[in-house]
PDB file of C-alpha atoms in Angstrom:
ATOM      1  CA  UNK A   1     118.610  88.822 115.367  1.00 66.00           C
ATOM      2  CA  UNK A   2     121.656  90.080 113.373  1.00 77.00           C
ATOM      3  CA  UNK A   3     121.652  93.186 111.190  1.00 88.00           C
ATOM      4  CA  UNK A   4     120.654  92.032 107.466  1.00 91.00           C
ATOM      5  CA  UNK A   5     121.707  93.939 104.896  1.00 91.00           C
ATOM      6  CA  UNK A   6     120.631  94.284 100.883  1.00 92.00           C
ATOM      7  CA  UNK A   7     124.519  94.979  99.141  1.00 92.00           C
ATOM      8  CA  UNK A   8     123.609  94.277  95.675  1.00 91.00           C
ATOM      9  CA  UNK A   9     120.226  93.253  93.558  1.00 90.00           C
ATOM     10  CA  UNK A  10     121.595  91.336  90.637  1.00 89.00           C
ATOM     11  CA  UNK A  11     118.844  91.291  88.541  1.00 86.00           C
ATOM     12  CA  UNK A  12     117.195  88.354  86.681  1.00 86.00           C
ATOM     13  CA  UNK A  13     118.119  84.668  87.270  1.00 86.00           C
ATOM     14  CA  UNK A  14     115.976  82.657  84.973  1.00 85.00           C
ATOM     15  CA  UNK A  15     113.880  81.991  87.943  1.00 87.00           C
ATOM     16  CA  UNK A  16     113.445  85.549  88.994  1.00 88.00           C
ATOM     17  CA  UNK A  17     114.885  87.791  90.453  1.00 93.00           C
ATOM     18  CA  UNK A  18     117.972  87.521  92.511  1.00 93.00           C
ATOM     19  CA  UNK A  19     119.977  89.379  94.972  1.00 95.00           C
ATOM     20  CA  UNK A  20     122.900  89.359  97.464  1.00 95.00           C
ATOM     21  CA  UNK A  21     122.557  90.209 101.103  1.00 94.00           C
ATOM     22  CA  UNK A  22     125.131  90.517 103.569  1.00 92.00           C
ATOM     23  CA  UNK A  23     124.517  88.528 107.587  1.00 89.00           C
ATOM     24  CA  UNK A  24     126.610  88.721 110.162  1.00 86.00           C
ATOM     25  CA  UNK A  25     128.165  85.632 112.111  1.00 83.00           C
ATOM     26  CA  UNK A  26     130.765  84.934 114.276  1.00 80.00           C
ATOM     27  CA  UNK A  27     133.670  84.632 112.481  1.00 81.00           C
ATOM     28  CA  UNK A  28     132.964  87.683 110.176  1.00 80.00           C
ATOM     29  CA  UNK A  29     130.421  88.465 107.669  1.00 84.00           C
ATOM     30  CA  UNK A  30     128.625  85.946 105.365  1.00 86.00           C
ATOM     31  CA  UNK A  31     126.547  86.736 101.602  1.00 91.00           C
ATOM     32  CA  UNK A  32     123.028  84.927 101.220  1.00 93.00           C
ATOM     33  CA  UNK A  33     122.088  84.598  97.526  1.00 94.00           C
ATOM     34  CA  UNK A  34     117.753  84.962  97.516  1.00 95.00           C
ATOM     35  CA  UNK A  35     116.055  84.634  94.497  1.00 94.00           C
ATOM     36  CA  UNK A  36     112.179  85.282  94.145  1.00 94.00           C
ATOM     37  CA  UNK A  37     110.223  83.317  91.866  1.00 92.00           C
ATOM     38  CA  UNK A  38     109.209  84.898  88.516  1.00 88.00           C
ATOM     39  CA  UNK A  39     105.495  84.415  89.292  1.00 84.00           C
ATOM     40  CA  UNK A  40     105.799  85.612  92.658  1.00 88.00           C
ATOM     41  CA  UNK A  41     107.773  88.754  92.435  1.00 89.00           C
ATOM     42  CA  UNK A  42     104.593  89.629  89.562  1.00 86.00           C
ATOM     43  CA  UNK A  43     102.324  88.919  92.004  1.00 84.00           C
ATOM     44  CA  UNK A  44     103.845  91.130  94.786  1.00 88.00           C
ATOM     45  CA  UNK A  45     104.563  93.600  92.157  1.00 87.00           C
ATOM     46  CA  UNK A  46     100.989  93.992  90.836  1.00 82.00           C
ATOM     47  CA  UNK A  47      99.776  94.257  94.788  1.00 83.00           C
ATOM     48  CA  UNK A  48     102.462  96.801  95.410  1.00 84.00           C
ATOM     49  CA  UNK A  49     102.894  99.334  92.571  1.00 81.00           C
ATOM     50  CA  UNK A  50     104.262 102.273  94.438  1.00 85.00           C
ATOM     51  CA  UNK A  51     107.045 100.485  96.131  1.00 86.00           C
ATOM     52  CA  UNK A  52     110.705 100.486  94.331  1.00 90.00           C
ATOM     53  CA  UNK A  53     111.427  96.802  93.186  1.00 90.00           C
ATOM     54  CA  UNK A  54     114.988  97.947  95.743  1.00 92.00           C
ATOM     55  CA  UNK A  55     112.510  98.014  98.765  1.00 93.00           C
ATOM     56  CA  UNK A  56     110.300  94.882  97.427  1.00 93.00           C
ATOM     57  CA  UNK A  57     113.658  92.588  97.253  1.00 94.00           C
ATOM     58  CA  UNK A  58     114.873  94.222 101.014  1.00 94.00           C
ATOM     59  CA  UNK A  59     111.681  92.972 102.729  1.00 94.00           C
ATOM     60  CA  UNK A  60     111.146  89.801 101.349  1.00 94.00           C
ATOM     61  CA  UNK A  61     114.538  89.029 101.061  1.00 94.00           C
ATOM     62  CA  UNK A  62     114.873  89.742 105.024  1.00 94.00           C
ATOM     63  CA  UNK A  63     111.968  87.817 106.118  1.00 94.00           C
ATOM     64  CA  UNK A  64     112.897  85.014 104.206  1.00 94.00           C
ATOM     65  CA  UNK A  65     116.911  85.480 106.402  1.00 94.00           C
ATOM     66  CA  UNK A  66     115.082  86.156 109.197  1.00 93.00           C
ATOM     67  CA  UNK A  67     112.322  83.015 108.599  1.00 92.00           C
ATOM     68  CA  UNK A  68     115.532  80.681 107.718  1.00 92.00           C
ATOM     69  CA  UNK A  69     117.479  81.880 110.861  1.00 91.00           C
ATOM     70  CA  UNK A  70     114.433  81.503 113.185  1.00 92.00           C
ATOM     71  CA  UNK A  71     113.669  77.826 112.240  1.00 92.00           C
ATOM     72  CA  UNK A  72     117.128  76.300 112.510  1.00 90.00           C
ATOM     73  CA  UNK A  73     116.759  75.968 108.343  1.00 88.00           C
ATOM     74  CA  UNK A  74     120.430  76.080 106.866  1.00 85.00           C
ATOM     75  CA  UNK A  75     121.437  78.772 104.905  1.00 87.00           C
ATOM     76  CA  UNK A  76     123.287  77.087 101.917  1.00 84.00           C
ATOM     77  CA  UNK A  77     123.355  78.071  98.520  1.00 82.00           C
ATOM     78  CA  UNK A  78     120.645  80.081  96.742  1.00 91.00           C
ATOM     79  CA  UNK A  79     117.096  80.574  98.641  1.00 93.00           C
ATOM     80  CA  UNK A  80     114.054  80.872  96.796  1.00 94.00           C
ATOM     81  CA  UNK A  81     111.442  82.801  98.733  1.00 93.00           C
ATOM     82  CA  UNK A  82     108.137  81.915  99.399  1.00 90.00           C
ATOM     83  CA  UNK A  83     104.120  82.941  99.713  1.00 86.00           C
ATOM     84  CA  UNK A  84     105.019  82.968 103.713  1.00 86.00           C
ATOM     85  CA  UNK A  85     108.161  85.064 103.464  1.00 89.00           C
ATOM     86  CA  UNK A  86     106.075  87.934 101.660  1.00 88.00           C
ATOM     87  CA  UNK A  87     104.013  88.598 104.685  1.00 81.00           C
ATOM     88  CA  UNK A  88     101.309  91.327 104.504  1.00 83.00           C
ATOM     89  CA  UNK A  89     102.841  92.863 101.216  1.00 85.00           C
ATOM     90  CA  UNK A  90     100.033  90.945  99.262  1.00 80.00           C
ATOM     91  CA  UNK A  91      96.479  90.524 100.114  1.00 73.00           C
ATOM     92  CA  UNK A  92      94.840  87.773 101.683  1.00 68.00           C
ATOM     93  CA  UNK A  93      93.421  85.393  99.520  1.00 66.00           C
ATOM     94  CA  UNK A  94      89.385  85.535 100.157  1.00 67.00           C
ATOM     95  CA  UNK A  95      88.778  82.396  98.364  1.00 75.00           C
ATOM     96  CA  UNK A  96      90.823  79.356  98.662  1.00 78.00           C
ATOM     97  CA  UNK A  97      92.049  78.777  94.603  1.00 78.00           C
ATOM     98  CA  UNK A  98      90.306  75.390  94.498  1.00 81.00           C
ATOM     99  CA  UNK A  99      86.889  77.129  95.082  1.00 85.00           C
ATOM    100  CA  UNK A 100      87.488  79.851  92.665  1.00 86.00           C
ATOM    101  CA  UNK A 101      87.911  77.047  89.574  1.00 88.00           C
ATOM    102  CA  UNK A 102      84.557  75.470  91.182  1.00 90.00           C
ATOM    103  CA  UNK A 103      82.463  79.241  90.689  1.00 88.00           C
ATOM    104  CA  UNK A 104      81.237  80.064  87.586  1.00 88.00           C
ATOM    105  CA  UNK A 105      82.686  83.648  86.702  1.00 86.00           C
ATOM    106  CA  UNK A 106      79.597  84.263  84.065  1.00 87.00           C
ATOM    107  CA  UNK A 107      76.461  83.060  86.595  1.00 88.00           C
ATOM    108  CA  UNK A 108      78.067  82.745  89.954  1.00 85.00           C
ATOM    109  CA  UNK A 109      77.089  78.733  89.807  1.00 89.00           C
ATOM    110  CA  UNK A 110      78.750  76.243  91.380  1.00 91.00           C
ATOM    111  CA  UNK A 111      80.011  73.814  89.057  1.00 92.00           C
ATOM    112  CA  UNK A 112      80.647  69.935  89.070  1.00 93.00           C
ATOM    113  CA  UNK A 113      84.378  68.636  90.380  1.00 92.00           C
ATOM    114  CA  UNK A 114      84.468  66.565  86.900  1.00 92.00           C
ATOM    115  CA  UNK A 115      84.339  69.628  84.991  1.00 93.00           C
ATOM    116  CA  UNK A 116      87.436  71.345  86.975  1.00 92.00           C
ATOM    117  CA  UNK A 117      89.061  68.038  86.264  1.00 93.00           C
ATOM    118  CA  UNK A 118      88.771  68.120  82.775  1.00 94.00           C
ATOM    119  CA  UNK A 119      90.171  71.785  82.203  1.00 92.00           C
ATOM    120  CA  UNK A 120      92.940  70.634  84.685  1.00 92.00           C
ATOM    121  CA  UNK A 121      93.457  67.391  82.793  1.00 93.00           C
ATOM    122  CA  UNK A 122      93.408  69.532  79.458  1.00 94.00           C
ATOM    123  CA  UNK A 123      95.516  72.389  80.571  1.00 92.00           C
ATOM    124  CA  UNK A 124      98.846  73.309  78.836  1.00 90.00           C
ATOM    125  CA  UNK A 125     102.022  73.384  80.464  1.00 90.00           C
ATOM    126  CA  UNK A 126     103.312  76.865  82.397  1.00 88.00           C
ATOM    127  CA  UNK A 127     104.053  80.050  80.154  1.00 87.00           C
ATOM    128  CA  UNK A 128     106.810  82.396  80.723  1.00 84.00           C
ATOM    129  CA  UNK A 129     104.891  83.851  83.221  1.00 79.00           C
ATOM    130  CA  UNK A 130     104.728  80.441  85.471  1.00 81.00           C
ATOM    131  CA  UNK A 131     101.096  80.841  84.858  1.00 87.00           C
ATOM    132  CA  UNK A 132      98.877  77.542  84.269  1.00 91.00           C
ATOM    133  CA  UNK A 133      95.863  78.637  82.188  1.00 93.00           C
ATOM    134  CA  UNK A 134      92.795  76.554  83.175  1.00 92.00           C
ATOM    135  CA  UNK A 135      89.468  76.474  81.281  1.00 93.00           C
ATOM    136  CA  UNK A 136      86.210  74.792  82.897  1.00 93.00           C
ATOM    137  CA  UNK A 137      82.990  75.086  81.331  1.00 93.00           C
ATOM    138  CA  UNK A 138      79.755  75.737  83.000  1.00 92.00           C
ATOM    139  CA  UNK A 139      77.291  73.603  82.507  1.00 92.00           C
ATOM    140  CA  UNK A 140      74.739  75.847  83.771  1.00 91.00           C
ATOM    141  CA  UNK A 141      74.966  79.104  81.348  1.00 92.00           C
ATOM    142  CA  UNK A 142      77.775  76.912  78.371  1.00 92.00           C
ATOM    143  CA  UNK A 143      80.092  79.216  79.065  1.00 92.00           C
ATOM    144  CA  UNK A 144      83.747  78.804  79.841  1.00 92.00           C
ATOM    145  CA  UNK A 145      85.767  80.318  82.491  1.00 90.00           C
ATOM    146  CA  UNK A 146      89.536  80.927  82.385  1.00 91.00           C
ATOM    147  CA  UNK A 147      91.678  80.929  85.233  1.00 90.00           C
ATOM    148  CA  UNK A 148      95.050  81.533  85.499  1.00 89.00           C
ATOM    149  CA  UNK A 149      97.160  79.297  88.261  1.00 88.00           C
ATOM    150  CA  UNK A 150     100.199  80.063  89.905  1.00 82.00           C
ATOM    151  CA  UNK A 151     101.709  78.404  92.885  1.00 77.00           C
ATOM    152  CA  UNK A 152     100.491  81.044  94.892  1.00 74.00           C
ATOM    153  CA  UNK A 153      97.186  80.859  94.032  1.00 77.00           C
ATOM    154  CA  UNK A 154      94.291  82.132  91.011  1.00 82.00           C
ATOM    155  CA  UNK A 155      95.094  85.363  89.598  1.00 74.00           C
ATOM    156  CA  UNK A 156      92.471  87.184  88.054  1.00 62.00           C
TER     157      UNK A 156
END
C-alpha cells in the first residue's frame, strides 16, 4: 500500500469538509481531493471530542484512499467519504434506525408502521445540518417522539 499523506485541509466545501492528500504512483506523485459530508464529519465529531479535526480528516481521509485503492474503485475527482470509511471512530449503532422511529421514547411501546409513515410522509426537507426531523406519535401514551435522521443513521 503506498504512503498517504494529509498536505493541506482546505476547510469547508458546501458539503463539508474538504482536504488534499498526496499518493504516490508510478510516474510521480498524485493529489486526491476527499470531502466528508457535513452530517457525517458532526457525527464523528460529537463521538470523538478529544481528537484534532487535523487527525479526524487524516484517518478517514486514508481509509477512504486506502478503501478506493483496495477495491479497484477509480480515484477521479473529489471523493466523498462514507459511514464504512470511518471505521471504529464512531460507535456501533445498537439499534438499526428503522426500529428506533418504531419505539416510543416516552413508554418504550412499540408503535404501528402507519404511524412512522405518516411523520415520514409529513417530514420537512433536510436543515443545514443534513438532518431530517421526524415526528411519530404514540398511540399508546399521545405523545410524540422526535427523531432526527441522517444518512448515517438516528441521532439522538
Amino acid at each position: 500500500m503506498p504512503r498517504i499523506d494529509l498536505l493541506h485541509v482546505l476547510g469547508e466545501a458546501p458539503e463539508g469538509p474538504w482536504a488534499i492528500f498526496s499518493l504516490p504512483n508510478d510516474d510521480g506523485t498524485d493529489m486526491v481531493s476527499v470531502i466528508i459530508p457535513r452530517s457525517l464529519w458532526m457525527l464523528l465529531t460529537r463521538a470523538q471530542p478529544f481528537s484534532s479535526e487535523i487527525t479526524l480528516m487524516e484517518q478517514v481521509g486514508t481509509r477512504l484512499i486506502e478503501r478506493r485503492l483496495a477495491t479497484g474503485e477509480p480515484i477521479v475527482g473529489p471523493l466523498l467519504a462514507s459511514r464504512e470509511d470511518v471505521g471504529d471512530l464512531l460507535p456501533a449503532e445498537d439499534i438499526p434506525w428503522f426500529k428506533v422511529l418504531r419505539m416510543c421514547q416516552t413508554c418504550g411501546q412499540t408503535v404501528p408502521p402507519g404511524e412512522v409513515l405518516e411523520g415520514l410522509s409529513n417530514a420537512l426537507p433536510p436543515d443545514s445540518r443534513g438532518h431530517v426531523e421526524v415526528k411519530v406519535l404514540c398511540p399508546t401514551c399521545q405523545v410524540q417522539s422526535i427523531h432526527r435522521l441522517t444518512p448515517w443513521g438516528v441521532v439522538t
